[in-house]
Amino acid sequence: MSRHRVVYLPGDGIGPEVAAAAREVVDASGMEIDWVDQEMGLVAFEKCGDALPREVIDAITECGVALKGPTTTPIGRGHVSANVRLRKELELFANVRPVKTVPGLETSHGPIDLVIVRENTESLYAGLENEVAPGVVTSIKVITDRASRRIARFAFEYAQRWGRKTVTAVHKANIMKKADGLFLRCAQEEAAKVEGKVAFNDVLVDALCMHLVTRPSRYDVLLLENLYGDIVSDLAAGLIGGLGLAPGGNYGEKGAVFEAIHGSAPDIAGKGIANPIAMILSAAMMCHHLGDPGRYRRIRRGVAAVTRERKDALTPDLGGTGTTASLTKAIIEEVQRQPLEV
Ligand code: NAI
């Protein structure tokens, strides 16, 4: 098996705690990785005045893959989000967030198994904000044919690769007739090209939110522009038990960056109680991306064995009394017990 070089970005707040846990689990799974340590986020900003130093972009471009902890972005002031910049710089246009009921942690929302495919480079995240007059601010939503088609094609390809049946485009084209109208039209046109292979439908984003809470099993792959994708991901994570359980990966032509949905959680940073599962499952996605589905399954099964049978190890967000360290240790033990199917 070949060794891989992966850029390691611990991030801010709980980032270093959960990213280190994920790195340990990947190493324990038998995946052979040479980690390339770099820093981005507030930690980098405070050291060198740039939250996304050039070396980070260069290292990811060279290695092709990164494992990233969450980074802090000041609210309503301060530096531009390093995440937004990273996704733009590397054209990480597709953000994939699988949301699946965790064995042993079933919630009242019933079995959930959906995948959020979020466009990662435009919409209101274009950062085009302007104070046109005192007390009047505009924020421009950018939707392009090129990016909408690209993410739609990605969603249909993803659906076919992973044996998914239906892609649902999410929009508000009744109100934003031009912007969301374009996004929807591109999805419809790309859907026509895979007719008979993947089913397609669409839903208004507000109706989707209600359906997700009342009957989430009706959805399979959700295709969303940037802002809706961000918001709906947190909602969906809540349905399976919280942000500590939902992983993610950002994919583009120049590389892929794997990170949990959640942020740097300053309210619990440094307390040793952050749930590392979302980061560990993100790392499992990374193993799959690196061409090792065996390690992907091994890590997922190890996590499932803990959530099913070792409630004592779970962190407080899952109702347990464990710590990041005890949960990571239990997961490593269970991962190493899983047979490796190649
Ligand atoms: P957050 O996701 O950091 O936290 C929301 C709530 O969920 C908090 O109560 C937190 O304690 C809890 N939580 C999150 N992850 C958890 C985990 N692994 N285990 C246990 N509890 C967990 O969102 P918030 O507070 O809105 O944002 C904090 C910072 O994170 C902000 O600066 C924001 O910009 C940044 N952020 C960064 C992201 C990234 O780097 N990809 C994504 C989202 C937010």
PDB file of N, CA and C in Angstrom, residues 75-124:
ATOM      1  N   ILE A  75     -17.221  37.613  14.255  1.00  0.00           N
ATOM      2  CA  ILE A  75     -18.582  37.902  13.786  1.00  0.00           C
ATOM      3  C   ILE A  75     -18.809  39.410  13.648  1.00  0.00           C
ATOM      4  N   GLY A  76     -19.240  39.832  12.461  1.00  0.00           N
ATOM      5  CA  GLY A  76     -19.595  41.237  12.222  1.00  0.00           C
ATOM      6  C   GLY A  76     -18.418  42.200  12.143  1.00  0.00           C
ATOM      7  N   ARG A  77     -17.193  41.651  12.120  1.00  0.00           N
ATOM      8  CA  ARG A  77     -15.987  42.499  12.052  1.00  0.00           C
ATOM      9  C   ARG A  77     -14.807  41.597  11.702  1.00  0.00           C
ATOM     10  N   GLY A  78     -13.621  42.190  11.626  1.00  0.00           N
ATOM     11  CA  GLY A  78     -12.388  41.409  11.510  1.00  0.00           C
ATOM     12  C   GLY A  78     -12.160  40.774  10.149  1.00  0.00           C
ATOM     13  N   HIS A  79     -11.237  39.804  10.140  1.00  0.00           N
ATOM     14  CA  HIS A  79     -10.776  39.243   8.861  1.00  0.00           C
ATOM     15  C   HIS A  79     -11.861  38.414   8.164  1.00  0.00           C
ATOM     16  N   VAL A  80     -11.722  38.350   6.831  1.00  0.00           N
ATOM     17  CA  VAL A  80     -12.634  37.549   5.997  1.00  0.00           C
ATOM     18  C   VAL A  80     -12.438  36.083   6.375  1.00  0.00           C
ATOM     19  N   SER A  81     -13.509  35.308   6.324  1.00  0.00           N
ATOM     20  CA  SER A  81     -13.425  33.887   6.684  1.00  0.00           C
ATOM     21  C   SER A  81     -12.325  33.170   5.894  1.00  0.00           C
ATOM     22  N   ALA A  82     -11.424  32.516   6.643  1.00  0.00           N
ATOM     23  CA  ALA A  82     -10.354  31.759   5.981  1.00  0.00           C
ATOM     24  C   ALA A  82     -10.946  30.569   5.230  1.00  0.00           C
ATOM     25  N   ASN A  83     -12.070  30.049   5.710  1.00  0.00           N
ATOM     26  CA  ASN A  83     -12.724  28.921   5.020  1.00  0.00           C
ATOM     27  C   ASN A  83     -13.211  29.336   3.649  1.00  0.00           C
ATOM     28  N   VAL A  84     -13.892  30.492   3.611  1.00  0.00           N
ATOM     29  CA  VAL A  84     -14.416  30.984   2.335  1.00  0.00           C
ATOM     30  C   VAL A  84     -13.265  31.210   1.362  1.00  0.00           C
ATOM     31  N   ARG A  85     -12.186  31.794   1.870  1.00  0.00           N
ATOM     32  CA  ARG A  85     -11.026  32.054   1.009  1.00  0.00           C
ATOM     33  C   ARG A  85     -10.406  30.744   0.517  1.00  0.00           C
ATOM     34  N   LEU A  86     -10.278  29.778   1.425  1.00  0.00           N
ATOM     35  CA  LEU A  86      -9.672  28.484   1.060  1.00  0.00           C
ATOM     36  C   LEU A  86     -10.477  27.806  -0.049  1.00  0.00           C
ATOM     37  N   ARG A  87     -11.804  27.826   0.114  1.00  0.00           N
ATOM     38  CA  ARG A  87     -12.659  27.162  -0.872  1.00  0.00           C
ATOM     39  C   ARG A  87     -12.567  27.867  -2.226  1.00  0.00           C
ATOM     40  N   LYS A  88     -12.450  29.193  -2.193  1.00  0.00           N
ATOM     41  CA  LYS A  88     -12.336  29.948  -3.450  1.00  0.00           C
ATOM     42  C   LYS A  88     -10.982  29.726  -4.095  1.00  0.00           C
ATOM     43  N   GLU A  89      -9.922  29.863  -3.295  1.00  0.00           N
ATOM     44  CA  GLU A  89      -8.552  29.733  -3.828  1.00  0.00           C
ATOM     45  C   GLU A  89      -8.332  28.388  -4.489  1.00  0.00           C
ATOM     46  N   LEU A  90      -8.828  27.325  -3.844  1.00  0.00           N
ATOM     47  CA  LEU A  90      -8.588  25.976  -4.367  1.00  0.00           C
ATOM     48  C   LEU A  90      -9.744  25.487  -5.231  1.00  0.00           C
ATOM     49  N   GLU A  91     -10.727  26.377  -5.423  1.00  0.00           N
ATOM     50  CA  GLU A  91     -11.931  25.995  -6.186  1.00  0.00           C
ATOM     51  C   GLU A  91     -12.518  24.694  -5.660  1.00  0.00           C
ATOM     52  N   LEU A  92     -12.669  24.637  -4.332  1.00  0.00           N
ATOM     53  CA  LEU A  92     -13.290  23.466  -3.705  1.00  0.00           C
ATOM     54  C   LEU A  92     -14.797  23.664  -3.844  1.00  0.00           C
ATOM     55  N   PHE A  93     -15.304  23.374  -5.008  1.00  0.00           N
ATOM     56  CA  PHE A  93     -16.654  23.827  -5.334  1.00  0.00           C
ATOM     57  C   PHE A  93     -17.766  22.973  -4.747  1.00  0.00           C
ATOM     58  N   ALA A  94     -17.428  21.741  -4.352  1.00  0.00           N
ATOM     59  CA  ALA A  94     -18.493  20.851  -3.858  1.00  0.00           C
ATOM     60  C   ALA A  94     -18.264  20.483  -2.400  1.00  0.00           C
ATOM     61  N   ASN A  95     -19.232  20.769  -1.581  1.00  0.00           N
ATOM     62  CA  ASN A  95     -19.165  20.397  -0.170  1.00  0.00           C
ATOM     63  C   ASN A  95     -20.176  19.265   0.059  1.00  0.00           C
ATOM     64  N   VAL A  96     -19.653  18.103   0.420  1.00  0.00           N
ATOM     65  CA  VAL A  96     -20.509  16.931   0.606  1.00  0.00           C
ATOM     66  C   VAL A  96     -20.646  16.653   2.102  1.00  0.00           C
ATOM     67  N   ARG A  97     -21.897  16.566   2.561  1.00  0.00           N
ATOM     68  CA  ARG A  97     -22.145  16.357   3.987  1.00  0.00           C
ATOM     69  C   ARG A  97     -23.150  15.225   4.186  1.00  0.00           C
ATOM     70  N   PRO A  98     -22.667  14.012   4.358  1.00  0.00           N
ATOM     71  CA  PRO A  98     -23.596  12.900   4.580  1.00  0.00           C
ATOM     72  C   PRO A  98     -24.205  13.004   5.989  1.00  0.00           C
ATOM     73  N   VAL A  99     -25.507  12.838   6.072  1.00  0.00           N
ATOM     74  CA  VAL A  99     -26.180  12.917   7.385  1.00  0.00           C
ATOM     75  C   VAL A  99     -26.932  11.607   7.577  1.00  0.00           C
ATOM     76  N   LYS A 100     -26.429  10.781   8.484  1.00  0.00           N
ATOM     77  CA  LYS A 100     -26.976   9.427   8.627  1.00  0.00           C
ATOM     78  C   LYS A 100     -27.188   9.118  10.102  1.00  0.00           C
ATOM     79  N   THR A 101     -28.309   8.491  10.407  1.00  0.00           N
ATOM     80  CA  THR A 101     -28.584   8.087  11.786  1.00  0.00           C
ATOM     81  C   THR A 101     -27.415   7.250  12.302  1.00  0.00           C
ATOM     82  N   VAL A 102     -26.969   7.569  13.513  1.00  0.00           N
ATOM     83  CA  VAL A 102     -25.813   6.874  14.072  1.00  0.00           C
ATOM     84  C   VAL A 102     -26.314   5.665  14.878  1.00  0.00           C
ATOM     85  N   PRO A 103     -25.783   4.460  14.603  1.00  0.00           N
ATOM     86  CA  PRO A 103     -26.244   3.272  15.326  1.00  0.00           C
ATOM     87  C   PRO A 103     -26.157   3.473  16.843  1.00  0.00           C
ATOM     88  N   GLY A 104     -27.219   3.123  17.542  1.00  0.00           N
ATOM     89  CA  GLY A 104     -27.236   3.266  19.011  1.00  0.00           C
ATOM     90  C   GLY A 104     -27.665   4.645  19.465  1.00  0.00           C
ATOM     91  N   LEU A 105     -27.718   5.606  18.533  1.00  0.00           N
ATOM     92  CA  LEU A 105     -28.099   6.977  18.914  1.00  0.00           C
ATOM     93  C   LEU A 105     -29.317   7.425  18.099  1.00  0.00           C
ATOM     94  N   GLU A 106     -30.242   6.510  17.868  1.00  0.00           N
ATOM     95  CA  GLU A 106     -31.423   6.827  17.072  1.00  0.00           C
ATOM     96  C   GLU A 106     -32.206   7.955  17.748  1.00  0.00           C
ATOM     97  N   THR A 107     -32.753   8.851  16.945  1.00  0.00           N
ATOM     98  CA  THR A 107     -33.542   9.958  17.493  1.00  0.00           C
ATOM     99  C   THR A 107     -35.008   9.792  17.087  1.00  0.00           C
ATOM    100  N   SER A 108     -35.860  10.655  17.594  1.00  0.00           N
ATOM    101  CA  SER A 108     -37.295  10.542  17.306  1.00  0.00           C
ATOM    102  C   SER A 108     -37.606  10.911  15.850  1.00  0.00           C
ATOM    103  N   HIS A 109     -36.615  11.381  15.114  1.00  0.00           N
ATOM    104  CA  HIS A 109     -36.866  11.763  13.718  1.00  0.00           C
ATOM    105  C   HIS A 109     -36.797  10.566  12.764  1.00  0.00           C
ATOM    106  N   GLY A 110     -36.555   9.390  13.327  1.00  0.00           N
ATOM    107  CA  GLY A 110     -36.584   8.185  12.495  1.00  0.00           C
ATOM    108  C   GLY A 110     -35.306   7.990  11.725  1.00  0.00           C
ATOM    109  N   PRO A 111     -35.212   6.887  10.968  1.00  0.00           N
ATOM    110  CA  PRO A 111     -33.975   6.630  10.243  1.00  0.00           C
ATOM    111  C   PRO A 111     -33.733   7.704   9.177  1.00  0.00           C
ATOM    112  N   ILE A 112     -32.536   8.259   9.205  1.00  0.00           N
ATOM    113  CA  ILE A 112     -32.172   9.308   8.247  1.00  0.00           C
ATOM    114  C   ILE A 112     -30.917   8.863   7.508  1.00  0.00           C
ATOM    115  N   ASP A 113     -30.941   9.018   6.209  1.00  0.00           N
ATOM    116  CA  ASP A 113     -29.757   8.701   5.407  1.00  0.00           C
ATOM    117  C   ASP A 113     -29.789   9.603   4.182  1.00  0.00           C
ATOM    118  N   LEU A 114     -29.324  10.821   4.362  1.00  0.00           N
ATOM    119  CA  LEU A 114     -29.322  11.741   3.222  1.00  0.00           C
ATOM    120  C   LEU A 114     -27.947  12.382   3.064  1.00  0.00           C
ATOM    121  N   VAL A 115     -27.727  12.915   1.886  1.00  0.00           N
ATOM    122  CA  VAL A 115     -26.441  13.546   1.596  1.00  0.00           C
ATOM    123  C   VAL A 115     -26.691  14.956   1.091  1.00  0.00           C
ATOM    124  N   ILE A 116     -26.044  15.911   1.739  1.00  0.00           N
ATOM    125  CA  ILE A 116     -26.166  17.300   1.315  1.00  0.00           C
ATOM    126  C   ILE A 116     -25.010  17.621   0.372  1.00  0.00           C
ATOM    127  N   VAL A 117     -25.340  18.085  -0.828  1.00  0.00           N
ATOM    128  CA  VAL A 117     -24.307  18.534  -1.778  1.00  0.00           C
ATOM    129  C   VAL A 117     -24.491  20.046  -1.922  1.00  0.00           C
ATOM    130  N   ARG A 118     -23.529  20.773  -1.379  1.00  0.00           N
ATOM    131  CA  ARG A 118     -23.637  22.234  -1.293  1.00  0.00           C
ATOM    132  C   ARG A 118     -22.652  22.903  -2.245  1.00  0.00           C
ATOM    133  N   GLU A 119     -23.135  23.848  -3.025  1.00  0.00           N
ATOM    134  CA  GLU A 119     -22.236  24.639  -3.866  1.00  0.00           C
ATOM    135  C   GLU A 119     -21.412  25.518  -2.933  1.00  0.00           C
ATOM    136  N   ASN A 120     -20.119  25.561  -3.151  1.00  0.00           N
ATOM    137  CA  ASN A 120     -19.236  26.080  -2.110  1.00  0.00           C
ATOM    138  C   ASN A 120     -18.561  27.402  -2.444  1.00  0.00           C
ATOM    139  N   THR A 121     -18.834  27.982  -3.611  1.00  0.00           N
ATOM    140  CA  THR A 121     -18.008  29.122  -4.018  1.00  0.00           C
ATOM    141  C   THR A 121     -18.760  30.428  -4.250  1.00  0.00           C
ATOM    142  N   GLU A 122     -20.109  30.371  -4.354  1.00  0.00           N
ATOM    143  CA  GLU A 122     -20.753  31.656  -4.675  1.00  0.00           C
ATOM    144  C   GLU A 122     -21.969  31.935  -3.796  1.00  0.00           C
ATOM    145  N   SER A 123     -23.077  32.370  -4.380  1.00  0.00           N
ATOM    146  CA  SER A 123     -24.259  32.814  -3.622  1.00  0.00           C
ATOM    147  C   SER A 123     -23.889  34.035  -2.763  1.00  0.00           C
ATOM    148  N   LEU A 124     -24.478  34.153  -1.594  1.00  0.00           N
ATOM    149  CA  LEU A 124     -24.223  35.336  -0.761  1.00  0.00           C
ATOM    150  C   LEU A 124     -22.828  35.305  -0.141  1.00  0.00           C
TER     151      LEU A 124
END
